[in-house]
Each structure stands twice: as structure tokens, then as C-alpha cells.
């Protein structure tokens, strides 16, 4: 799985003029399932995200995890993280998991994060979404479960 994490002071996702997910301080997480991923992959990624020390402690150092701060996560499916731009000018997306598998793994990731006591809001899989955020820092990280 791939994920793009952005530390935010707030974020929301809107579908058809309705806000369906909204958080205050925490992480906006764009997530993409890849072929070969499974529920264990989603759970492993959720555990990693919950423990990453991306939030400032009292000394101003990035020393606290999402779980330690009580922050929330807004999880949004983003198949374009699998883009292949190696040929031409039009990205290819064959590196993303098929929709049925991708939706199940997206939901498994969100559920696993919530099971780790992180408040979770989500987007709507497959929908045309408008995502708004106020990036804090900015702090943005790319995670790929295929990379060490």
C-alpha cells in the first residue's frame, strides 16, 4: 500500500456539496492499495502511521505520535498514488489494485487505524471528492509498504 500523510490543523472531504468527513488537528492520509496487498498489509501500515512521531512535543521537536496527541485521521482513497509516469505524458494506473480489492483494503486500513484508538473520518471510495486542508508545518510524508 502507498500512503501520503499530511500533518494538518484541519481537513475535510466533500462529496456532492456535503461534507462527509472532517477533522481538527491530525493527519490527512491519502491511501492507495496495490496488487498483492492484503489485510495484513493494511494493518501493518495503520500501525506504522499511528506510531510515527510527526507532532511537536513541549520542546517543539517532532517527538509525538498521532496516538499520543489524541489527533484524528481523515482517510481518503487515492488510486492516483499508483501513477506510472515513465512513458509519455499520460499517467497509467495499472499499478493500483482492482476496485473491489482496493475498497476492501481502504476500509481495512481505516478500521485498523480506528482499532488503534485513533479517531477516523473517511472519504467515499470511488467518489469525486473535494479535499480541503490546512497543512501544518508543512509536514508531508510518503509511505510505501514495499519499501523498507
PDB file of N, CA and C in Angstrom, residues 11-64:
ATOM      1  N   UNK A  11      -8.889  19.412   8.285  1.00  0.00           N
ATOM      2  CA  UNK A  11      -9.096  18.886   6.934  1.00  0.00           C
ATOM      3  C   UNK A  11     -10.534  18.403   6.812  1.00  0.00           C
ATOM      4  N   UNK A  12     -11.031  18.416   5.581  1.00  0.00           N
ATOM      5  CA  UNK A  12     -12.387  17.925   5.337  1.00  0.00           C
ATOM      6  C   UNK A  12     -12.474  17.355   3.925  1.00  0.00           C
ATOM      7  N   UNK A  13     -13.483  16.543   3.721  1.00  0.00           N
ATOM      8  CA  UNK A  13     -13.759  15.992   2.394  1.00  0.00           C
ATOM      9  C   UNK A  13     -15.254  16.190   2.118  1.00  0.00           C
ATOM     10  N   UNK A  14     -15.523  16.677   0.908  1.00  0.00           N
ATOM     11  CA  UNK A  14     -16.891  16.999   0.495  1.00  0.00           C
ATOM     12  C   UNK A  14     -17.237  16.192  -0.748  1.00  0.00           C
ATOM     13  N   UNK A  15     -18.451  15.637  -0.754  1.00  0.00           N
ATOM     14  CA  UNK A  15     -18.968  14.911  -1.915  1.00  0.00           C
ATOM     15  C   UNK A  15     -20.340  15.498  -2.221  1.00  0.00           C
ATOM     16  N   UNK A  16     -20.528  15.934  -3.464  1.00  0.00           N
ATOM     17  CA  UNK A  16     -21.803  16.500  -3.909  1.00  0.00           C
ATOM     18  C   UNK A  16     -22.314  17.568  -2.939  1.00  0.00           C
ATOM     19  N   UNK A  17     -21.450  18.509  -2.602  1.00  0.00           N
ATOM     20  CA  UNK A  17     -21.757  19.671  -1.751  1.00  0.00           C
ATOM     21  C   UNK A  17     -22.067  19.311  -0.298  1.00  0.00           C
ATOM     22  N   UNK A  18     -21.774  18.068   0.117  1.00  0.00           N
ATOM     23  CA  UNK A  18     -21.990  17.643   1.506  1.00  0.00           C
ATOM     24  C   UNK A  18     -20.657  17.243   2.130  1.00  0.00           C
ATOM     25  N   UNK A  19     -20.337  17.852   3.270  1.00  0.00           N
ATOM     26  CA  UNK A  19     -19.134  17.466   3.999  1.00  0.00           C
ATOM     27  C   UNK A  19     -19.393  16.106   4.625  1.00  0.00           C
ATOM     28  N   UNK A  20     -18.597  15.115   4.226  1.00  0.00           N
ATOM     29  CA  UNK A  20     -18.824  13.764   4.734  1.00  0.00           C
ATOM     30  C   UNK A  20     -17.770  13.332   5.746  1.00  0.00           C
ATOM     31  N   UNK A  21     -16.691  14.085   5.847  1.00  0.00           N
ATOM     32  CA  UNK A  21     -15.645  13.795   6.818  1.00  0.00           C
ATOM     33  C   UNK A  21     -14.911  15.070   7.164  1.00  0.00           C
ATOM     34  N   UNK A  22     -14.625  15.266   8.452  1.00  0.00           N
ATOM     35  CA  UNK A  22     -13.965  16.494   8.880  1.00  0.00           C
ATOM     36  C   UNK A  22     -13.199  16.214  10.166  1.00  0.00           C
ATOM     37  N   UNK A  23     -11.944  16.727  10.228  1.00  0.00           N
ATOM     38  CA  UNK A  23     -11.143  16.578  11.437  1.00  0.00           C
ATOM     39  C   UNK A  23     -10.494  17.909  11.801  1.00  0.00           C
ATOM     40  N   UNK A  24     -10.082  18.001  13.049  1.00  0.00           N
ATOM     41  CA  UNK A  24      -9.240  19.098  13.505  1.00  0.00           C
ATOM     42  C   UNK A  24      -7.797  18.652  13.374  1.00  0.00           C
ATOM     43  N   UNK A  25      -6.949  18.937  14.359  1.00  0.00           N
ATOM     44  CA  UNK A  25      -5.541  18.556  14.265  1.00  0.00           C
ATOM     45  C   UNK A  25      -5.352  17.044  14.089  1.00  0.00           C
ATOM     46  N   UNK A  26      -4.437  16.694  13.200  1.00  0.00           N
ATOM     47  CA  UNK A  26      -4.156  15.281  12.964  1.00  0.00           C
ATOM     48  C   UNK A  26      -3.496  15.070  11.620  1.00  0.00           C
ATOM     49  N   UNK A  27      -3.913  13.999  10.948  1.00  0.00           N
ATOM     50  CA  UNK A  27      -3.318  13.638   9.658  1.00  0.00           C
ATOM     51  C   UNK A  27      -4.389  13.453   8.594  1.00  0.00           C
ATOM     52  N   UNK A  28      -4.142  14.046   7.434  1.00  0.00           N
ATOM     53  CA  UNK A  28      -4.881  13.695   6.229  1.00  0.00           C
ATOM     54  C   UNK A  28      -4.067  12.579   5.594  1.00  0.00           C
ATOM     55  N   UNK A  29      -4.705  11.439   5.349  1.00  0.00           N
ATOM     56  CA  UNK A  29      -3.996  10.279   4.813  1.00  0.00           C
ATOM     57  C   UNK A  29      -4.642   9.876   3.492  1.00  0.00           C
ATOM     58  N   UNK A  30      -3.903  10.070   2.400  1.00  0.00           N
ATOM     59  CA  UNK A  30      -4.329   9.594   1.093  1.00  0.00           C
ATOM     60  C   UNK A  30      -3.740   8.208   0.940  1.00  0.00           C
ATOM     61  N   UNK A  31      -4.583   7.215   0.643  1.00  0.00           N
ATOM     62  CA  UNK A  31      -4.118   5.831   0.649  1.00  0.00           C
ATOM     63  C   UNK A  31      -4.503   5.116  -0.644  1.00  0.00           C
ATOM     64  N   UNK A  32      -3.587   4.265  -1.113  1.00  0.00           N
ATOM     65  CA  UNK A  32      -3.772   3.520  -2.353  1.00  0.00           C
ATOM     66  C   UNK A  32      -3.369   2.068  -2.140  1.00  0.00           C
ATOM     67  N   UNK A  33      -4.271   1.159  -2.459  1.00  0.00           N
ATOM     68  CA  UNK A  33      -3.955  -0.270  -2.412  1.00  0.00           C
ATOM     69  C   UNK A  33      -3.310  -0.676  -3.733  1.00  0.00           C
ATOM     70  N   UNK A  34      -2.346  -1.577  -3.619  1.00  0.00           N
ATOM     71  CA  UNK A  34      -1.595  -2.055  -4.778  1.00  0.00           C
ATOM     72  C   UNK A  34      -1.833  -3.561  -4.936  1.00  0.00           C
ATOM     73  N   UNK A  35      -1.646  -4.095  -6.143  1.00  0.00           N
ATOM     74  CA  UNK A  35      -1.784  -5.543  -6.313  1.00  0.00           C
ATOM     75  C   UNK A  35      -0.848  -6.278  -5.347  1.00  0.00           C
ATOM     76  N   UNK A  36      -1.334  -7.322  -4.752  1.00  0.00           N
ATOM     77  CA  UNK A  36      -0.540  -8.094  -3.799  1.00  0.00           C
ATOM     78  C   UNK A  36      -0.741  -7.666  -2.359  1.00  0.00           C
ATOM     79  N   UNK A  37      -1.358  -6.510  -2.130  1.00  0.00           N
ATOM     80  CA  UNK A  37      -1.652  -6.087  -0.766  1.00  0.00           C
ATOM     81  C   UNK A  37      -2.776  -6.940  -0.200  1.00  0.00           C
ATOM     82  N   UNK A  38      -2.782  -7.064   1.122  1.00  0.00           N
ATOM     83  CA  UNK A  38      -3.839  -7.805   1.798  1.00  0.00           C
ATOM     84  C   UNK A  38      -4.175  -7.103   3.107  1.00  0.00           C
ATOM     85  N   UNK A  39      -5.066  -7.677   3.883  1.00  0.00           N
ATOM     86  CA  UNK A  39      -5.491  -7.065   5.140  1.00  0.00           C
ATOM     87  C   UNK A  39      -4.308  -6.884   6.080  1.00  0.00           C
ATOM     88  N   UNK A  40      -3.389  -7.837   6.092  1.00  0.00           N
ATOM     89  CA  UNK A  40      -2.199  -7.708   6.937  1.00  0.00           C
ATOM     90  C   UNK A  40      -1.379  -6.477   6.542  1.00  0.00           C
ATOM     91  N   UNK A  41      -1.289  -6.210   5.238  1.00  0.00           N
ATOM     92  CA  UNK A  41      -0.578  -5.020   4.758  1.00  0.00           C
ATOM     93  C   UNK A  41      -1.251  -3.764   5.289  1.00  0.00           C
ATOM     94  N   UNK A  42      -2.575  -3.726   5.212  1.00  0.00           N
ATOM     95  CA  UNK A  42      -3.341  -2.569   5.685  1.00  0.00           C
ATOM     96  C   UNK A  42      -3.145  -2.369   7.192  1.00  0.00           C
ATOM     97  N   UNK A  43      -3.153  -3.441   7.941  1.00  0.00           N
ATOM     98  CA  UNK A  43      -2.965  -3.362   9.396  1.00  0.00           C
ATOM     99  C   UNK A  43      -1.552  -2.914   9.751  1.00  0.00           C
ATOM    100  N   UNK A  44      -0.570  -3.398   9.013  1.00  0.00           N
ATOM    101  CA  UNK A  44       0.813  -3.004   9.245  1.00  0.00           C
ATOM    102  C   UNK A  44       1.018  -1.516   8.953  1.00  0.00           C
ATOM    103  N   UNK A  45       0.418  -1.040   7.884  1.00  0.00           N
ATOM    104  CA  UNK A  45       0.509   0.377   7.539  1.00  0.00           C
ATOM    105  C   UNK A  45      -0.176   1.236   8.600  1.00  0.00           C
ATOM    106  N   UNK A  46      -1.336   0.815   9.075  1.00  0.00           N
ATOM    107  CA  UNK A  46      -2.050   1.560  10.115  1.00  0.00           C
ATOM    108  C   UNK A  46      -1.211   1.643  11.388  1.00  0.00           C
ATOM    109  N   UNK A  47      -0.578   0.545  11.759  1.00  0.00           N
ATOM    110  CA  UNK A  47       0.266   0.540  12.959  1.00  0.00           C
ATOM    111  C   UNK A  47       1.432   1.513  12.798  1.00  0.00           C
ATOM    112  N   UNK A  48       2.052   1.516  11.628  1.00  0.00           N
ATOM    113  CA  UNK A  48       3.164   2.425  11.364  1.00  0.00           C
ATOM    114  C   UNK A  48       2.699   3.876  11.459  1.00  0.00           C
ATOM    115  N   UNK A  49       1.584   4.204  10.825  1.00  0.00           N
ATOM    116  CA  UNK A  49       1.061   5.566  10.823  1.00  0.00           C
ATOM    117  C   UNK A  49       0.748   6.025  12.244  1.00  0.00           C
ATOM    118  N   UNK A  50       0.150   5.154  13.033  1.00  0.00           N
ATOM    119  CA  UNK A  50      -0.247   5.553  14.398  1.00  0.00           C
ATOM    120  C   UNK A  50       0.958   5.845  15.289  1.00  0.00           C
ATOM    121  N   UNK A  51       2.120   5.267  14.948  1.00  0.00           N
ATOM    122  CA  UNK A  51       3.312   5.411  15.796  1.00  0.00           C
ATOM    123  C   UNK A  51       4.316   6.440  15.292  1.00  0.00           C
ATOM    124  N   UNK A  52       4.153   6.917  14.053  1.00  0.00           N
ATOM    125  CA  UNK A  52       5.107   7.883  13.509  1.00  0.00           C
ATOM    126  C   UNK A  52       5.113   9.151  14.354  1.00  0.00           C
ATOM    127  N   UNK A  53       6.293   9.598  14.705  1.00  0.00           N
ATOM    128  CA  UNK A  53       6.419  10.783  15.558  1.00  0.00           C
ATOM    129  C   UNK A  53       6.510  12.030  14.682  1.00  0.00           C
ATOM    130  N   UNK A  54       5.349  12.586  14.395  1.00  0.00           N
ATOM    131  CA  UNK A  54       5.237  13.720  13.473  1.00  0.00           C
ATOM    132  C   UNK A  54       4.729  14.987  14.148  1.00  0.00           C
ATOM    133  N   UNK A  55       4.448  14.912  15.443  1.00  0.00           N
ATOM    134  CA  UNK A  55       3.837  16.036  16.151  1.00  0.00           C
ATOM    135  C   UNK A  55       4.789  16.578  17.207  1.00  0.00           C
ATOM    136  N   UNK A  56       4.728  17.881  17.405  1.00  0.00           N
ATOM    137  CA  UNK A  56       5.648  18.563  18.308  1.00  0.00           C
ATOM    138  C   UNK A  56       5.355  18.256  19.776  1.00  0.00           C
ATOM    139  N   UNK A  57       6.444  18.073  20.529  1.00  0.00           N
ATOM    140  CA  UNK A  57       6.332  17.939  21.980  1.00  0.00           C
ATOM    141  C   UNK A  57       6.452  19.333  22.602  1.00  0.00           C
ATOM    142  N   UNK A  58       6.538  19.402  23.922  1.00  0.00           N
ATOM    143  CA  UNK A  58       6.628  20.689  24.609  1.00  0.00           C
ATOM    144  C   UNK A  58       7.884  21.472  24.242  1.00  0.00           C
ATOM    145  N   UNK A  59       8.919  20.787  23.792  1.00  0.00           N
ATOM    146  CA  UNK A  59      10.163  21.445  23.397  1.00  0.00           C
ATOM    147  C   UNK A  59      10.147  21.864  21.922  1.00  0.00           C
ATOM    148  N   UNK A  60       9.029  21.579  21.221  1.00  0.00           N
ATOM    149  CA  UNK A  60       8.929  21.962  19.813  1.00  0.00           C
ATOM    150  C   UNK A  60       9.536  20.970  18.846  1.00  0.00           C
ATOM    151  N   UNK A  61       9.923  19.785  19.331  1.00  0.00           N
ATOM    152  CA  UNK A  61      10.523  18.757  18.465  1.00  0.00           C
ATOM    153  C   UNK A  61       9.443  17.771  18.026  1.00  0.00           C
ATOM    154  N   UNK A  62       9.582  17.262  16.798  1.00  0.00           N
ATOM    155  CA  UNK A  62       8.643  16.242  16.321  1.00  0.00           C
ATOM    156  C   UNK A  62       8.964  14.949  17.058  1.00  0.00           C
ATOM    157  N   UNK A  63       8.256  14.737  18.146  1.00  0.00           N
ATOM    158  CA  UNK A  63       8.558  13.630  19.040  1.00  0.00           C
ATOM    159  C   UNK A  63       7.317  12.856  19.459  1.00  0.00           C
ATOM    160  N   UNK A  64       6.128  13.294  19.027  1.00  0.00           N
ATOM    161  CA  UNK A  64       4.890  12.659  19.463  1.00  0.00           C
ATOM    162  C   UNK A  64       4.158  12.033  18.274  1.00  0.00           C
TER     163      UNK A  64
END
